[in-house]
Structure formats: C-alpha cells, structure tokens
mmCIF file of C-alpha atoms in Angstrom:
data_model
loop_
_atom_site.group_PDB
_atom_site.id
_atom_site.type_symbol
_atom_site.label_atom_id
_atom_site.label_comp_id
_atom_site.label_asym_id
_atom_site.label_seq_id
_atom_site.Cartn_x
_atom_site.Cartn_y
_atom_site.Cartn_z
ATOM 1 C CA MET P 1 10.045 -5.990 -82.011
ATOM 2 C CA SER P 2 7.396 -8.130 -81.775
ATOM 3 C CA ALA P 3 5.611 -8.169 -77.700
ATOM 4 C CA ALA P 4 3.395 -11.198 -78.403
ATOM 5 C CA VAL P 5 3.876 -13.936 -76.334
ATOM 6 C CA LYS P 6 4.720 -17.747 -77.990
ATOM 7 C CA PRO P 7 4.376 -20.228 -76.156
ATOM 8 C CA ALA P 8 6.967 -22.048 -77.125
ATOM 9 C CA ARG P 9 9.674 -18.713 -76.310
ATOM 10 C CA LEU P 10 8.235 -18.939 -73.089
ATOM 11 C CA LEU P 11 8.057 -22.532 -72.115
ATOM 12 C CA ALA P 12 11.722 -22.827 -73.114
ATOM 13 C CA LEU P 13 12.601 -20.061 -70.826
ATOM 14 C CA CYS P 14 9.870 -21.302 -67.336
ATOM 15 C CA ARG P 15 12.359 -25.133 -68.278
ATOM 16 C CA LYS P 16 15.463 -22.992 -68.095
ATOM 17 C CA GLU P 17 14.264 -20.910 -64.786
ATOM 18 C CA ALA P 18 13.003 -24.659 -63.432
ATOM 19 C CA MET P 19 16.645 -25.857 -63.951
ATOM 20 C CA GLN P 20 18.133 -23.002 -61.858
ATOM 21 C CA ILE P 21 15.500 -23.898 -59.444
ATOM 22 C CA VAL P 22 16.684 -27.462 -58.940
ATOM 23 C CA ARG P 23 19.794 -26.429 -59.278
ATOM 24 C CA ASP P 24 20.567 -24.095 -56.510
ATOM 25 C CA PRO P 25 19.612 -25.353 -52.890
ATOM 26 C CA SER P 26 18.767 -22.092 -51.936
ATOM 27 C CA SER P 27 15.750 -22.247 -53.495
ATOM 28 C CA ILE P 28 14.796 -25.440 -51.888
ATOM 29 C CA LEU P 29 15.711 -24.397 -49.136
ATOM 30 C CA ILE P 30 13.394 -20.689 -48.729
ATOM 31 C CA ALA P 31 10.511 -23.227 -50.866
ATOM 32 C CA PHE P 32 9.985 -26.167 -48.687
ATOM 33 C CA VAL P 33 12.450 -25.293 -44.905
ATOM 34 C CA LEU P 34 12.092 -22.270 -44.384
ATOM 35 C CA PRO P 35 8.192 -21.962 -43.907
ATOM 36 C CA VAL P 36 8.004 -25.171 -41.727
ATOM 37 C CA LEU P 37 10.881 -24.125 -39.575
ATOM 38 C CA LEU P 38 8.982 -20.831 -38.657
ATOM 39 C CA LEU P 39 5.465 -22.478 -39.191
ATOM 40 C CA PHE P 40 6.922 -23.599 -35.764
ATOM 41 C CA ILE P 41 8.609 -21.450 -34.411
ATOM 42 C CA PHE P 42 5.096 -19.721 -34.778
ATOM 43 C CA GLY P 43 2.626 -22.249 -33.536
ATOM 44 C CA TYR P 44 4.728 -23.293 -30.652
ATOM 45 C CA GLY P 45 7.147 -20.600 -30.132
ATOM 46 C CA ILE P 46 4.599 -17.774 -29.694
ATOM 47 C CA ASN P 47 1.878 -18.996 -26.572
ATOM 48 C CA LEU P 48 -0.851 -16.290 -25.734
ATOM 49 C CA ASP P 49 -2.032 -19.438 -23.340
ATOM 50 C CA ALA P 50 -1.476 -18.483 -19.812
ATOM 51 C CA ASN P 51 -1.979 -22.405 -19.105
ATOM 52 C CA LYS P 52 -0.288 -22.640 -16.049
ATOM 53 C CA VAL P 53 0.555 -19.227 -14.411
ATOM 54 C CA ARG P 54 3.169 -19.276 -11.211
ATOM 55 C CA ILE P 55 1.759 -17.685 -8.038
ATOM 56 C CA GLY P 56 2.583 -17.060 -4.855
ATOM 57 C CA VAL P 57 1.098 -17.618 -1.381
ATOM 58 C CA VAL P 58 1.528 -15.312 2.048
ATOM 59 C CA LEU P 59 0.092 -17.656 4.372
ATOM 60 C CA GLU P 60 -0.512 -14.878 7.291
ATOM 61 C CA ASP P 61 -3.968 -17.026 9.374
ATOM 62 C CA SER P 62 -2.827 -20.751 10.331
ATOM 63 C CA GLY P 63 -6.670 -21.310 11.259
ATOM 64 C CA ALA P 64 -8.602 -23.595 9.250
ATOM 65 C CA GLU P 65 -10.642 -21.794 6.679
ATOM 66 C CA ALA P 66 -7.553 -19.907 5.425
ATOM 67 C CA HIS P 67 -5.356 -23.610 5.094
ATOM 68 C CA ARG P 68 -8.920 -25.028 3.542
ATOM 69 C CA PHE P 69 -9.099 -21.599 0.894
ATOM 70 C CA ALA P 70 -5.076 -22.120 0.178
ATOM 71 C CA ALA P 71 -5.660 -26.160 -0.321
ATOM 72 C CA ALA P 72 -8.097 -24.628 -3.205
ATOM 73 C CA LEU P 73 -5.499 -22.305 -5.284
ATOM 74 C CA ALA P 74 -2.731 -24.749 -4.961
ATOM 75 C CA GLY P 75 -6.327 -27.716 -6.621
ATOM 76 C CA SER P 76 -6.633 -25.619 -9.400
ATOM 77 C CA PRO P 77 -5.615 -26.774 -12.778
ATOM 78 C CA TYR P 78 -3.734 -23.007 -13.934
ATOM 79 C CA LEU P 79 -1.840 -22.418 -11.320
ATOM 80 C CA GLU P 80 1.047 -23.393 -9.315
ATOM 81 C CA VAL P 81 1.421 -22.428 -5.758
ATOM 82 C CA ARG P 82 4.006 -21.923 -4.434
ATOM 83 C CA PRO P 83 4.380 -20.375 -0.117
ATOM 84 C CA GLY P 84 6.004 -17.466 1.078
ATOM 85 C CA HIS P 85 7.198 -17.017 4.529
ATOM 86 C CA ASP P 86 6.181 -13.116 4.930
ATOM 87 C CA ARG P 87 5.368 -10.352 2.568
ATOM 88 C CA ALA P 88 8.663 -9.040 2.035
ATOM 89 C CA ASP P 89 9.614 -12.064 0.638
ATOM 90 C CA MET P 90 6.876 -12.869 -1.818
ATOM 91 C CA ARG P 91 7.293 -8.802 -3.204
ATOM 92 C CA ALA P 92 11.237 -9.363 -3.852
ATOM 93 C CA ARG P 93 10.329 -13.032 -5.600
ATOM 94 C CA LEU P 94 7.631 -11.054 -7.571
ATOM 95 C CA ALA P 95 10.361 -8.373 -8.174
ATOM 96 C CA ALA P 96 12.321 -10.988 -9.751
ATOM 97 C CA GLY P 97 10.081 -13.104 -11.933
ATOM 98 C CA GLU P 98 9.725 -15.779 -9.890
ATOM 99 C CA VAL P 99 6.272 -15.965 -9.384
ATOM 100 C CA ARG P 100 3.529 -13.462 -11.762
ATOM 101 C CA GLY P 101 1.800 -13.190 -9.036
ATOM 102 C CA MET P 102 0.882 -13.496 -5.429
ATOM 103 C CA VAL P 103 -2.068 -13.791 -2.715
ATOM 104 C CA VAL P 104 -1.278 -12.582 1.310
ATOM 105 C CA ILE P 105 -3.989 -14.332 3.619
ATOM 106 C CA PRO P 106 -4.501 -12.205 6.200
ATOM 107 C CA ALA P 107 -4.166 -12.985 10.080
ATOM 108 C CA ASP P 108 -8.401 -12.366 10.282
ATOM 109 C CA PHE P 109 -9.606 -14.345 7.672
ATOM 110 C CA SER P 110 -10.254 -17.271 9.803
ATOM 111 C CA ALA P 111 -12.041 -15.200 12.593
ATOM 112 C CA LYS P 112 -14.049 -12.693 9.841
ATOM 113 C CA THR P 113 -14.712 -16.520 7.765
ATOM 114 C CA ALA P 114 -16.360 -17.964 11.118
ATOM 115 C CA GLN P 115 -18.058 -15.202 13.168
ATOM 116 C CA GLY P 116 -19.169 -14.118 9.742
ATOM 117 C CA ARG P 117 -18.074 -10.312 10.347
ATOM 118 C CA GLY P 118 -17.980 -8.550 7.239
ATOM 119 C CA ALA P 119 -16.527 -10.477 4.420
ATOM 120 C CA ALA P 120 -12.997 -12.212 4.465
ATOM 121 C CA ALA P 121 -10.918 -10.912 2.167
ATOM 122 C CA ALA P 122 -7.253 -12.181 0.712
ATOM 123 C CA GLN P 123 -5.150 -9.062 -0.702
ATOM 124 C CA LEU P 124 -3.761 -10.199 -5.044
ATOM 125 C CA LEU P 125 -0.337 -8.328 -5.783
ATOM 126 C CA THR P 126 0.405 -9.166 -9.469
ATOM 127 C CA ASP P 127 3.243 -8.224 -12.332
ATOM 128 C CA GLY P 128 1.477 -6.032 -14.254
ATOM 129 C CA ALA P 129 4.277 -5.351 -16.882
ATOM 130 C CA GLU P 130 2.369 -8.137 -18.257
ATOM 131 C CA PRO P 131 -1.040 -7.545 -18.567
ATOM 132 C CA ASN P 132 -2.320 -10.813 -20.135
ATOM 133 C CA THR P 133 -1.013 -12.099 -18.054
ATOM 134 C CA ALA P 134 -2.071 -10.675 -15.099
ATOM 135 C CA ASN P 135 -5.919 -10.892 -16.365
ATOM 136 C CA PHE P 136 -5.965 -14.312 -16.241
ATOM 137 C CA LEU P 137 -3.778 -14.507 -12.961
ATOM 138 C CA ALA P 138 -7.347 -11.928 -12.031
ATOM 139 C CA SER P 139 -9.645 -14.688 -14.303
ATOM 140 C CA TYR P 140 -8.098 -17.967 -12.620
ATOM 141 C CA LEU P 141 -8.248 -16.582 -8.612
ATOM 142 C CA GLN P 142 -12.119 -15.900 -8.994
ATOM 143 C CA GLY P 143 -12.630 -18.704 -9.842
ATOM 144 C CA ALA P 144 -11.258 -20.918 -7.212
ATOM 145 C CA TRP P 145 -12.444 -18.086 -5.248
ATOM 146 C CA GLN P 146 -16.210 -19.001 -6.060
ATOM 147 C CA VAL P 147 -15.471 -22.919 -5.946
ATOM 148 C CA TRP P 148 -14.043 -22.564 -2.187
ATOM 149 C CA LEU P 149 -16.890 -20.398 -1.643
ATOM 150 C CA THR P 150 -19.171 -23.562 -2.914
ATOM 151 C CA GLN P 151 -16.666 -26.157 -1.334
ATOM 152 C CA ARG P 152 -17.666 -24.918 1.420
ATOM 153 C CA ALA P 153 -21.255 -23.674 1.844
ATOM 154 C CA GLN P 154 -21.460 -27.640 1.175
ATOM 155 C CA ASP P 155 -20.224 -28.823 3.608
ATOM 156 C CA ARG P 156 -21.616 -26.794 5.660
ATOM 157 C CA GLY P 157 -25.079 -28.691 4.272
ATOM 158 C CA GLN P 158 -25.964 -24.220 3.936
ATOM 159 C CA PRO P 159 -26.835 -23.136 0.101
ATOM 160 C CA PRO P 160 -24.366 -22.058 -1.903
ATOM 161 C CA PRO P 161 -23.453 -18.693 -2.132
ATOM 162 C CA ALA P 162 -25.214 -15.833 -4.833
ATOM 163 C CA GLN P 163 -22.780 -15.206 -7.158
ATOM 164 C CA LEU P 164 -23.140 -14.423 -10.879
ATOM 165 C CA GLN P 165 -23.661 -17.037 -13.312
ATOM 166 C CA LEU P 166 -21.511 -16.467 -16.644
ATOM 167 C CA GLU P 167 -22.004 -19.261 -19.684
ATOM 168 C CA PRO P 168 -18.876 -18.880 -22.223
ATOM 169 C CA ARG P 169 -19.789 -19.864 -25.435
ATOM 170 C CA TYR P 170 -16.372 -18.649 -27.935
ATOM 171 C CA TRP P 171 -17.171 -19.080 -30.888
ATOM 172 C CA PHE P 172 -14.938 -19.660 -33.860
ATOM 173 C CA ASN P 173 -12.611 -20.987 -31.383
ATOM 174 C CA PRO P 174 -14.288 -22.860 -29.000
ATOM 175 C CA ASP P 175 -11.005 -24.089 -26.717
ATOM 176 C CA THR P 176 -10.227 -20.451 -26.790
ATOM 177 C CA VAL P 177 -6.193 -22.075 -28.398
ATOM 178 C CA SER P 178 -4.239 -19.146 -29.354
ATOM 179 C CA ARG P 179 -2.627 -20.922 -32.099
ATOM 180 C CA ASN P 180 -5.557 -22.082 -33.758
ATOM 181 C CA TYR P 181 -5.260 -18.090 -34.261
ATOM 182 C CA LEU P 182 -1.854 -17.510 -34.410
ATOM 183 C CA VAL P 183 -0.795 -20.337 -37.182
ATOM 184 C CA PRO P 184 -3.294 -19.067 -39.570
ATOM 185 C CA GLY P 185 -1.257 -15.304 -38.930
ATOM 186 C CA SER P 186 1.900 -17.087 -38.782
ATOM 187 C CA ILE P 187 0.831 -18.011 -42.922
ATOM 188 C CA SER P 188 0.494 -14.822 -44.283
ATOM 189 C CA VAL P 189 4.153 -13.410 -42.503
ATOM 190 C CA ILE P 190 5.908 -16.572 -43.735
ATOM 191 C CA MET P 191 4.239 -16.517 -47.154
ATOM 192 C CA THR P 192 5.201 -13.225 -47.716
ATOM 193 C CA ILE P 193 9.046 -13.545 -46.576
ATOM 194 C CA ILE P 194 8.867 -16.531 -48.444
ATOM 195 C CA GLY P 195 7.322 -15.057 -52.226
ATOM 196 C CA ALA P 196 9.190 -11.812 -51.002
ATOM 197 C CA LEU P 197 12.632 -13.465 -51.403
ATOM 198 C CA LEU P 198 11.683 -16.026 -54.009
ATOM 199 C CA THR P 199 11.619 -13.685 -56.950
ATOM 200 C CA SER P 200 14.184 -10.544 -55.167
ATOM 201 C CA LEU P 201 17.083 -12.947 -56.187
ATOM 202 C CA VAL P 202 16.148 -14.037 -59.799
ATOM 203 C CA VAL P 203 16.829 -11.048 -61.890
ATOM 204 C CA ALA P 204 19.609 -9.511 -60.143
ATOM 205 C CA ARG P 205 20.865 -13.156 -60.541
ATOM 206 C CA GLU P 206 21.010 -12.704 -63.713
ATOM 207 C CA TRP P 207 23.428 -9.598 -63.684
ATOM 208 C CA GLU P 208 25.570 -10.774 -61.537
ATOM 209 C CA ARG P 209 26.391 -13.670 -63.830
ATOM 210 C CA GLY P 210 26.011 -12.283 -66.451
ATOM 211 C CA THR P 211 23.183 -13.776 -68.615
ATOM 212 C CA MET P 212 20.942 -11.298 -69.063
ATOM 213 C CA GLU P 213 23.128 -9.699 -71.761
ATOM 214 C CA ALA P 214 22.661 -13.030 -73.035
ATOM 215 C CA LEU P 215 19.001 -12.451 -73.161
ATOM 216 C CA LEU P 216 18.450 -9.673 -74.482
ATOM 217 C CA SER P 217 20.257 -10.212 -77.148
ATOM 218 C CA THR P 218 17.349 -13.104 -78.396
ATOM 219 C CA PRO P 219 14.548 -11.984 -80.147
ATOM 220 C CA VAL P 220 12.491 -12.892 -76.278
ATOM 221 C CA THR P 221 10.272 -9.827 -75.152
ATOM 222 C CA ARG P 222 9.832 -8.330 -72.319
ATOM 223 C CA ALA P 223 6.806 -10.241 -71.279
ATOM 224 C CA GLU P 224 8.218 -13.504 -71.816
ATOM 225 C CA LEU P 225 10.903 -12.510 -69.825
ATOM 226 C CA LEU P 226 8.914 -11.231 -66.738
ATOM 227 C CA LEU P 227 6.538 -14.696 -66.988
ATOM 228 C CA SER P 228 9.371 -17.005 -66.717
ATOM 229 C CA LYS P 229 10.439 -15.218 -63.982
ATOM 230 C CA ILE P 230 6.897 -15.403 -61.761
ATOM 231 C CA LEU P 231 5.380 -18.576 -63.140
ATOM 232 C CA PRO P 232 7.734 -21.143 -62.176
ATOM 233 C CA TYR P 233 7.958 -19.657 -58.769
ATOM 234 C CA TYR P 234 4.408 -18.966 -58.747
ATOM 235 C CA LEU P 235 4.614 -22.515 -58.586
ATOM 236 C CA LEU P 236 7.240 -22.804 -56.133
ATOM 237 C CA GLY P 237 5.039 -20.497 -53.395
ATOM 238 C CA MET P 238 2.393 -22.368 -53.798
ATOM 239 C CA ALA P 239 4.200 -25.218 -52.968
ATOM 240 C CA ALA P 240 5.476 -24.041 -50.087
ATOM 241 C CA MET P 241 1.769 -22.217 -48.697
ATOM 242 C CA LEU P 242 0.861 -26.637 -49.417
ATOM 243 C CA VAL P 243 3.096 -27.035 -47.068
ATOM 244 C CA CYS P 244 2.399 -25.011 -44.776
ATOM 245 C CA VAL P 245 -1.426 -26.006 -44.324
ATOM 246 C CA LEU P 246 -0.746 -28.933 -44.472
ATOM 247 C CA ALA P 247 1.523 -29.155 -41.601
ATOM 248 C CA ALA P 248 -0.803 -26.408 -39.153
ATOM 249 C CA THR P 249 -3.990 -29.337 -40.418
ATOM 250 C CA LEU P 250 -1.880 -32.216 -39.925
ATOM 251 C CA LEU P 251 0.590 -31.115 -37.469
ATOM 252 C CA MET P 252 -0.536 -28.644 -35.017
ATOM 253 C CA ASN P 253 -3.784 -29.458 -35.314
ATOM 254 C CA VAL P 254 -4.790 -26.178 -36.446
ATOM 255 C CA PRO P 255 -8.768 -26.227 -38.147
ATOM 256 C CA LEU P 256 -9.750 -25.710 -41.365
ATOM 257 C CA ARG P 257 -13.370 -24.672 -41.986
ATOM 258 C CA GLY P 258 -13.347 -23.252 -45.454
ATOM 259 C CA SER P 259 -13.413 -23.784 -48.600
ATOM 260 C CA TRP P 260 -10.335 -25.502 -50.387
ATOM 261 C CA TRP P 261 -10.488 -23.684 -53.805
ATOM 262 C CA LEU P 262 -11.298 -20.466 -52.029
ATOM 263 C CA LEU P 263 -7.713 -20.814 -50.350
ATOM 264 C CA PHE P 264 -6.436 -21.460 -53.295
ATOM 265 C CA VAL P 265 -7.703 -18.527 -54.909
ATOM 266 C CA VAL P 266 -6.549 -16.283 -51.899
ATOM 267 C CA SER P 267 -2.995 -17.685 -51.735
ATOM 268 C CA SER P 268 -2.459 -17.114 -55.525
ATOM 269 C CA LEU P 269 -3.098 -13.381 -55.320
ATOM 270 C CA PHE P 270 -1.342 -12.772 -52.116
ATOM 271 C CA LEU P 271 1.928 -14.250 -53.732
ATOM 272 C CA GLY P 272 1.927 -11.757 -56.432
ATOM 273 C CA SER P 273 2.416 -9.254 -54.141
ATOM 274 C CA ALA P 274 4.624 -10.617 -52.314
ATOM 275 C CA LEU P 275 6.258 -11.609 -56.118
ATOM 276 C CA GLY P 276 5.767 -8.808 -57.836
ATOM 277 C CA LEU P 277 8.031 -6.922 -55.338
ATOM 278 C CA GLY P 278 10.452 -9.517 -54.719
ATOM 279 C CA LEU P 279 10.702 -8.713 -58.710
ATOM 280 C CA LEU P 280 10.416 -4.770 -58.540
ATOM 281 C CA LEU P 281 13.477 -5.262 -56.130
ATOM 282 C CA SER P 282 15.630 -7.731 -58.012
ATOM 283 C CA THR P 283 14.678 -5.789 -60.996
ATOM 284 C CA VAL P 284 15.872 -2.404 -59.606
ATOM 285 C CA THR P 285 18.267 -3.456 -57.577
ATOM 286 C CA ARG P 286 20.411 -5.972 -59.438
ATOM 287 C CA ASN P 287 21.644 -7.415 -57.054
ATOM 288 C CA GLN P 288 21.333 -9.891 -54.644
ATOM 289 C CA PHE P 289 22.364 -9.448 -51.556
ATOM 290 C CA VAL P 290 20.634 -5.706 -51.730
ATOM 291 C CA ALA P 291 17.170 -7.398 -52.944
ATOM 292 C CA ALA P 292 17.372 -9.888 -49.960
ATOM 293 C CA GLN P 293 17.447 -7.526 -48.006
ATOM 294 C CA GLY P 294 15.171 -5.411 -48.835
ATOM 295 C CA ALA P 295 12.990 -7.407 -49.216
ATOM 296 C CA LEU P 296 12.929 -9.129 -45.393
ATOM 297 C CA THR P 297 12.375 -4.981 -44.947
ATOM 298 C CA ALA P 298 9.797 -4.389 -47.072
ATOM 299 C CA ALA P 299 8.373 -7.152 -46.583
ATOM 300 C CA PHE P 300 8.639 -8.351 -43.729
ATOM 301 C CA LEU P 301 8.168 -5.607 -41.237
ATOM 302 C CA PRO P 302 4.644 -5.079 -42.170
ATOM 303 C CA ALA P 303 3.239 -7.883 -42.608
ATOM 304 C CA THR P 304 4.228 -8.638 -39.047
ATOM 305 C CA MET P 305 3.321 -4.635 -37.682
ATOM 306 C CA LEU P 306 0.719 -3.631 -40.035
ATOM 307 C CA SER P 307 -1.276 -6.579 -40.820
ATOM 308 C CA GLY P 308 -3.755 -7.323 -37.391
ATOM 309 C CA PHE P 309 -1.428 -10.766 -36.877
ATOM 310 C CA VAL P 310 0.553 -8.906 -33.722
ATOM 311 C CA PHE P 311 -1.726 -6.147 -32.808
ATOM 312 C CA GLU P 312 -4.908 -5.230 -33.155
ATOM 313 C CA ILE P 313 -5.517 -2.906 -36.132
ATOM 314 C CA ASN P 314 -8.092 -0.588 -34.432
ATOM 315 C CA SER P 315 -5.991 0.259 -31.434
ATOM 316 C CA MET P 316 -2.782 1.858 -33.169
ATOM 317 C CA PRO P 317 -3.457 6.241 -33.935
ATOM 318 C CA PRO P 318 -5.057 7.216 -37.022
ATOM 319 C CA PRO P 319 -2.662 7.384 -39.613
ATOM 320 C CA VAL P 320 -0.786 4.457 -38.884
ATOM 321 C CA GLN P 321 -4.027 2.514 -38.767
ATOM 322 C CA ALA P 322 -4.504 4.731 -43.250
ATOM 323 C CA ALA P 323 -1.171 2.966 -43.899
ATOM 324 C CA THR P 324 -2.119 -0.821 -43.517
ATOM 325 C CA TYR P 325 -4.482 -0.132 -46.648
ATOM 326 C CA LEU P 326 -0.723 -0.702 -48.376
ATOM 327 C CA VAL P 327 -0.061 -3.581 -46.996
ATOM 328 C CA PRO P 328 -0.969 -7.217 -48.171
ATOM 329 C CA ALA P 329 -0.805 -9.440 -45.476
ATOM 330 C CA ARG P 330 -3.826 -7.331 -44.364
ATOM 331 C CA TYR P 331 -6.085 -8.683 -46.114
ATOM 332 C CA PHE P 332 -3.803 -11.870 -46.227
ATOM 333 C CA VAL P 333 -4.153 -12.246 -42.497
ATOM 334 C CA SER P 334 -7.666 -12.018 -42.259
ATOM 335 C CA ALA P 335 -8.118 -13.956 -45.044
ATOM 336 C CA LEU P 336 -6.513 -16.674 -43.432
ATOM 337 C CA GLN P 337 -7.796 -16.573 -39.983
ATOM 338 C CA THR P 338 -11.189 -16.555 -41.010
ATOM 339 C CA LEU P 339 -10.829 -19.311 -42.995
ATOM 340 C CA PHE P 340 -9.640 -21.400 -40.788
ATOM 341 C CA GLN P 341 -11.617 -20.359 -37.953
ATOM 342 C CA ALA P 342 -14.746 -20.024 -39.191
ATOM 343 C CA GLY P 343 -15.167 -20.534 -42.874
ATOM 344 C CA ASP P 344 -16.296 -19.867 -46.033
ATOM 345 C CA ILE P 345 -17.253 -15.915 -45.027
ATOM 346 C CA TRP P 346 -18.352 -14.206 -48.190
ATOM 347 C CA PRO P 347 -18.292 -11.131 -47.280
ATOM 348 C CA VAL P 348 -15.770 -10.899 -45.284
ATOM 349 C CA LEU P 349 -13.617 -12.926 -47.962
ATOM 350 C CA LEU P 350 -15.297 -10.646 -51.022
ATOM 351 C CA LEU P 351 -13.634 -7.608 -49.217
ATOM 352 C CA ASN P 352 -10.032 -8.831 -48.411
ATOM 353 C CA THR P 353 -10.139 -10.886 -52.161
ATOM 354 C CA GLY P 354 -10.599 -7.466 -53.741
ATOM 355 C CA TRP P 355 -7.808 -5.705 -51.893
ATOM 356 C CA LEU P 356 -5.572 -8.568 -52.406
ATOM 357 C CA LEU P 357 -6.805 -7.945 -56.587
ATOM 358 C CA LEU P 358 -6.030 -4.514 -56.525
ATOM 359 C CA SER P 359 -2.361 -4.925 -54.745
ATOM 360 C CA ALA P 360 -1.377 -7.533 -56.924
ATOM 361 C CA CYS P 361 -1.860 -5.631 -60.038
ATOM 362 C CA PHE P 362 -0.411 -2.319 -58.984
ATOM 363 C CA TRP P 363 2.401 -4.357 -58.044
ATOM 364 C CA LEU P 364 2.788 -6.572 -60.880
ATOM 365 C CA GLY P 365 2.863 -3.684 -63.452
ATOM 366 C CA LEU P 366 4.533 -1.601 -60.605
ATOM 367 C CA THR P 367 7.497 -4.359 -62.136
ATOM 368 C CA ALA P 368 6.469 -4.687 -65.911
ATOM 369 C CA LEU P 369 6.929 -0.898 -66.042
ATOM 370 C CA LYS P 370 10.416 -0.554 -64.467
ATOM 371 C CA PHE P 371 11.588 -3.546 -66.401
ATOM 372 C CA ARG P 372 13.547 -3.029 -69.629
ATOM 373 C CA ARG P 373 15.215 -4.890 -71.677
ATOM 374 C CA ARG P 374 18.105 -2.437 -71.761
ATOM 375 C CA LEU P 375 21.979 -2.994 -70.490
ATOM 376 C CA ASP P 376 22.227 0.467 -68.863
ATOM 377 C CA ALA P 377 19.814 0.341 -64.856
ATOM 378 C CA SER P 378 17.946 3.969 -65.883
#
C-alpha cells in the first residue's frame, strides 16, 4: 500500500476530526475555557510582590522622637502597622502569622536621638519562613528609616545625613510587577497541558469507540491518519494560544514587546512537542483515562518544576539541571519571557527555537514510529 499522502483523503479525515471536535464539548472547554481560567489563576493567584506587609510596632519609649519614627512607619505605603503592647505579645502574633515582622523601639531611643549619644537603634524581627517577604520588609524598613532621618534633619534646619544614594534602574520590567514575569511563564505551562490533553484522547477514543477498525480497513495511510490527528488540534491549540495572549495583554495589561510572527513560530514549534507527546501517549495506551492521566503527569509536572518558571534552574543540583534540557517547556518559557518583556532578542530566541525544533521532531517522529496500522497493540 502506498504511503503517499493524498490531499482529498487527508482533507476528509481532517473534516471528520473537526466535526468530532465541534460535537465534543470537552475539546472546546480544554481549548478555550481552561486556558483563560488557568491564566487568571496564575496571573492573579500567584504574586511575588509584597505591596502591603503587616508589621507590628512595640513602642517602649514615650518620647517625641519615638512617636515621630512610629508615625513615619505608619505613613509608609508599603507597611501596614499593627501596634503592640509588649514584646511577648508581638512575638506571639508573629508566631501566629498575624504579622510578618516586628519593630521594637527601645526605651532610650528618644534620649539617644536628642542627645546624640551614639546611634539610636531600633530592632527588627522578621518571619524567616518566607525569605522573600522578609527581604522586602527589611528594605521597606530601611527606606522608612532614611525618610525619617531626612525629615528630622530638615525640621531642625540641618543638612540631611550622609547616606548612600541609590538610583535603581530595572531593565525589561521597569515597574517590577511580578505578573509581567509570571504570566508568560504560566502560558507555557498552560499550553503544555492543553496541547498534551487535546491529543492524548484522540487515538484512544477511536480504539474505545471501535472506529479505528473501520479506519484501518480503508486505504488510509499511516501518514494521513497521523496528520489528520495533528492538524486540527494544532489549529485548536494555536487558537488557545491566541486567547491566552489576548487575555494577558488586554485584560491583565502584560506588555508584549516582541514580534507576533516570532511568537507564532515559537508557539507552533512548541505545540509540535506538546501534541506529539499527547498523541504518543494516546497511541501507546489506547485508553482515554490512562492517556489523560499520563499527559497531565508527563506534561504538567516537568513544565512546572523544571522549566525555570517557578524555580531558578541555576540553583538546582547539576543532575537536575541536566534533566531540564529534555523539557521543551524550558525553552518555551525562556522564549515567551523574552518576547513579552524584552522583545526580539535574537541570540536568545534562535537558541530556544532550535531546541524546540529538535524537540518537536523527536516527539512527532517517535509517535510515527509507535503508530501501527494493526489491530494488536504490539
């Protein structure tokens, strides 16, 4: 039997697959509803910014300077001050998670400040269970301290205290909004799940419904069968990708600084890997439930844990870093974050595109090798 692809037969098979997609509400839900739902969960549910940190203040000094410093803390837009009675009470609230840190203004604070006997000091205790928040809190308190010192010097007609002046400049994400970093990475995880789920059911569904036997009795070739299972779901996956990008840019205000055509190329190559993985599982298992579970495990976990989306790859042990090179989402995360935040940075995009091309060829080629026009599973 000839293995050539006949356009008329391929078009008929794609039409049949498209009709099954339209008649099956689960495919529409996976392609259009699930991506938006997951995108909003990742975009709004996960936030690395500590815009308003709860902090307790124990005021052991009743002097004017101590009250002025406490007022400066309360006036900070980044701190939500909770006054406390004593250190023991505030420690209990810190342990209970009611506050993320506590500032103790000692009894000699005003005296040292007024008389200039040494440096006035305040103690900061933070909850180290969340290091990121603790670092934010230390920076916010240091900023409030410098503002208070400057204001105090101005009130007394004195020159401002000598301090190191920093003028930070943040490249690619000048607003330092974590959503601009998280949303592109979350799109890669979402498309991994969507792509693998879409095709993990198609071949297994044919076997379970008994329609695969009818297809195998026709002159349809293996290449035509595979293409008919890939092309409609590729279009569906690209539509889901478009929905994600529009939701990110229009609803969540995440900037897209790169080219749309580069985004199309990178997404197409990544979908080749995701669809190939799902189709391989569907071909091998011949069971929709097992294929869907396998797709979620093989696609979601590596894309989340080993892509660099959540955890920094350079901080992982060397064997784990080596394993990340086998995860297509690693290159898709890097490419999307570059396109969204930096633009068309060719050295980064060319490297990631090359790896995505190799990955797509591998998964689609492996699926073609495993697919047999036989009724038995061997």
